[in-house]
Amino acid sequence: MQLGFVTAILPDYDLKQVFQAASEIGYDCVEVMCWPEGKDARRYAGITHISAEAFTESDVTAVSQLADEYGISISALGYYPNPLTPDPEEAGKYTEHIQKVISASRMLGINRMNTFIGRDWTKSVDDNWPRFLETWPDIIQFAEQQQVRVGIENCPMSFTKDEWPGGKNLACTPAIWKRMYADIPSEYFGLNYDPSHLVWMHMDYLAPIRDFADRIFHVHAKDVRVEQHRLDQVGILAHPLEYHTPKLPGLGQVEWGSFFSQLNEIGYQGPVCVEVEDRAYEDSTASCLAALRQCHTYLRNFIPVGR
């Protein structure tokens, strides 16, 4: 396994500074954010450490030289929009950019990109399924042609009022993953697995490692704390951020020893990238770097260097 971090936590850094920080702390890799250039209102979105818009061979050379200079590999290219949004023009732009990120991943020889399935949050899973079948077979067919594996993060994207009630990502439960892979049985279609989302949904976060072993292409390391005293007041039908808090690995309720034990037992040898979304560490770049150092110190207990 390789230990890395998601570059979204360093939005003011360029790629060289990201690699330098990763190298100084001791990480092996980074998942690089590839949003279209410009701002985005959503937290942790709209960050462009590699622009996939018009990616060229000279860009490949520049990125590869930087990676070599600092001894840091790129675990995946990441872009997390909502390609099933009800606005067809917006959805088309998202889909087009997903394909650009897939192409950039192929050109860099990474052959892995991470994203969301998307969802019309006002509709049920069944009512979203026709749009899923219109959109995703073509994306995965394109990924197959590029020989790039697409990892879908299992975040429900249901946290706040504008994502209520269904959330903006269909791929949030094992039942839905089974349905996705039954309808698109491609070996290039898998998971960017994050245990924290199952914790706050009161689900087993270890069983999917066994049940979807061949679909886990990439792993996010984020922790979470369920605030029972708040849950007792608002109930599970409240906006989820009313009763749970994202935390750094080791500061929440994920049992990381059991988690890595399961990954070892299925023979997982891919990247595990810290995703920092703990608001206690977001007041400055110095705090974000402190979070990355703390996560590295903690998680190195489970991922020895060079194994």
XYZ file of C-alpha atoms in Angstrom, residues 24-170:
147
model
C 8.817 16.790 3.403
C 6.170 15.036 5.505
C 6.996 11.581 4.139
C 3.980 10.642 2.020
C 4.312 8.260 -0.919
C 1.649 9.714 -3.216
C -1.110 12.294 -3.730
C -4.540 12.196 -5.367
C -4.475 15.327 -7.531
C -7.573 17.485 -7.983
C -8.428 18.278 -11.610
C -11.485 20.550 -11.542
C -12.014 22.916 -14.477
C -10.236 26.166 -13.751
C -12.470 28.603 -11.854
C -14.277 28.838 -8.558
C -16.886 26.463 -7.136
C -19.171 27.241 -4.198
C -18.984 23.734 -2.713
C -16.379 23.099 -0.026
C -13.293 21.193 -1.265
C -14.411 21.631 -4.912
C -13.149 23.790 -7.775
C -9.468 23.044 -7.113
C -7.124 22.623 -10.061
C -3.679 21.249 -9.325
C -3.552 19.713 -12.814
C -5.629 21.219 -15.601
C -7.104 18.494 -17.813
C -8.809 20.982 -20.163
C -6.181 20.826 -22.922
C -3.649 18.390 -21.524
C -0.624 17.931 -23.797
C 2.524 15.838 -23.953
C 4.506 18.833 -22.665
C 2.193 18.836 -19.606
C 2.965 15.141 -19.145
C 6.670 15.908 -19.152
C 6.309 18.807 -16.704
C 4.171 16.830 -14.229
C 6.377 13.742 -14.456
C 9.544 15.760 -13.856
C 8.010 17.349 -10.758
C 6.902 13.969 -9.421
C 10.374 12.534 -9.985
C 12.070 15.561 -8.406
C 10.205 15.060 -5.134
C 9.855 11.265 -5.253
C 6.058 11.438 -5.040
C 3.719 9.405 -7.251
C 0.188 10.361 -8.267
C -2.322 7.819 -6.984
C -5.200 9.084 -9.154
C -6.659 12.179 -10.750
C -9.780 13.353 -8.899
C -12.829 15.291 -10.069
C -16.111 15.053 -8.128
C -19.062 16.795 -9.848
C -22.716 15.709 -10.217
C -23.063 14.336 -13.769
C -26.707 13.349 -13.126
C -27.805 16.833 -12.092
C -31.282 17.765 -13.444
C -29.793 20.525 -15.640
C -28.810 18.678 -18.866
C -26.384 21.378 -20.018
C -24.572 21.323 -16.689
C -24.561 17.504 -16.651
C -23.064 17.458 -20.146
C -20.196 19.722 -19.079
C -19.459 17.481 -16.100
C -19.473 14.346 -18.243
C -17.225 15.951 -20.837
C -14.709 16.976 -18.182
C -14.740 13.509 -16.572
C -13.640 12.162 -19.950
C -10.869 14.779 -20.147
C -9.600 13.729 -16.731
C -9.693 10.074 -17.823
C -7.611 10.998 -20.891
C -5.108 12.950 -18.783
C -4.772 9.980 -16.423
C -3.997 7.721 -19.379
C -1.432 10.182 -20.774
C 0.332 10.365 -17.400
C 0.353 6.571 -17.113
C -1.602 6.700 -13.849
C -4.590 4.839 -15.323
C -6.845 5.674 -12.395
C -9.357 8.517 -11.827
C -11.900 9.075 -9.056
C -15.310 10.742 -9.213
C -19.017 10.576 -8.249
C -21.904 8.897 -10.091
C -24.125 11.914 -9.358
C -27.848 12.011 -8.667
C -31.000 14.106 -8.987
C -31.361 14.580 -5.249
C -35.129 15.189 -5.489
C -35.785 11.696 -6.901
C -35.585 8.127 -5.629
C -32.850 5.683 -6.618
C -35.236 3.913 -9.034
C -36.255 7.199 -10.636
C -32.587 8.124 -11.110
C -31.696 4.807 -12.719
C -32.700 5.640 -16.324
C -30.370 8.667 -16.223
C -27.599 6.473 -14.782
C -28.046 4.047 -17.690
C -28.051 6.900 -20.219
C -24.875 8.448 -18.858
C -22.499 5.926 -17.335
C -22.157 3.060 -19.867
C -20.611 5.508 -22.360
C -18.228 6.962 -19.746
C -17.049 3.507 -18.699
C -16.727 2.389 -22.310
C -14.502 5.434 -22.890
C -12.480 4.546 -19.778
C -12.044 0.991 -21.071
C -10.707 2.336 -24.359
C -8.254 4.505 -22.412
C -7.485 1.614 -20.024
C -8.201 3.862 -17.050
C -9.984 2.471 -13.997
C -12.736 4.721 -12.600
C -13.174 4.656 -8.814
C -16.525 5.955 -7.561
C -16.368 7.469 -4.087
C -19.162 6.180 -1.843
C -20.019 9.581 -0.340
C -23.818 10.178 -0.316
C -23.279 13.932 -0.857
C -26.217 14.452 1.467
C -25.102 16.856 4.137
C -26.832 20.187 3.711
C -30.141 21.757 2.689
C -29.295 22.039 -1.023
C -28.505 18.286 -1.154
C -31.635 17.232 0.675
C -33.212 14.691 0.773
C -31.541 12.224 -1.587
C -27.992 13.557 -1.824
C -26.052 14.112 -5.040
C -24.303 10.760 -5.457
C -26.165 7.487 -6.034
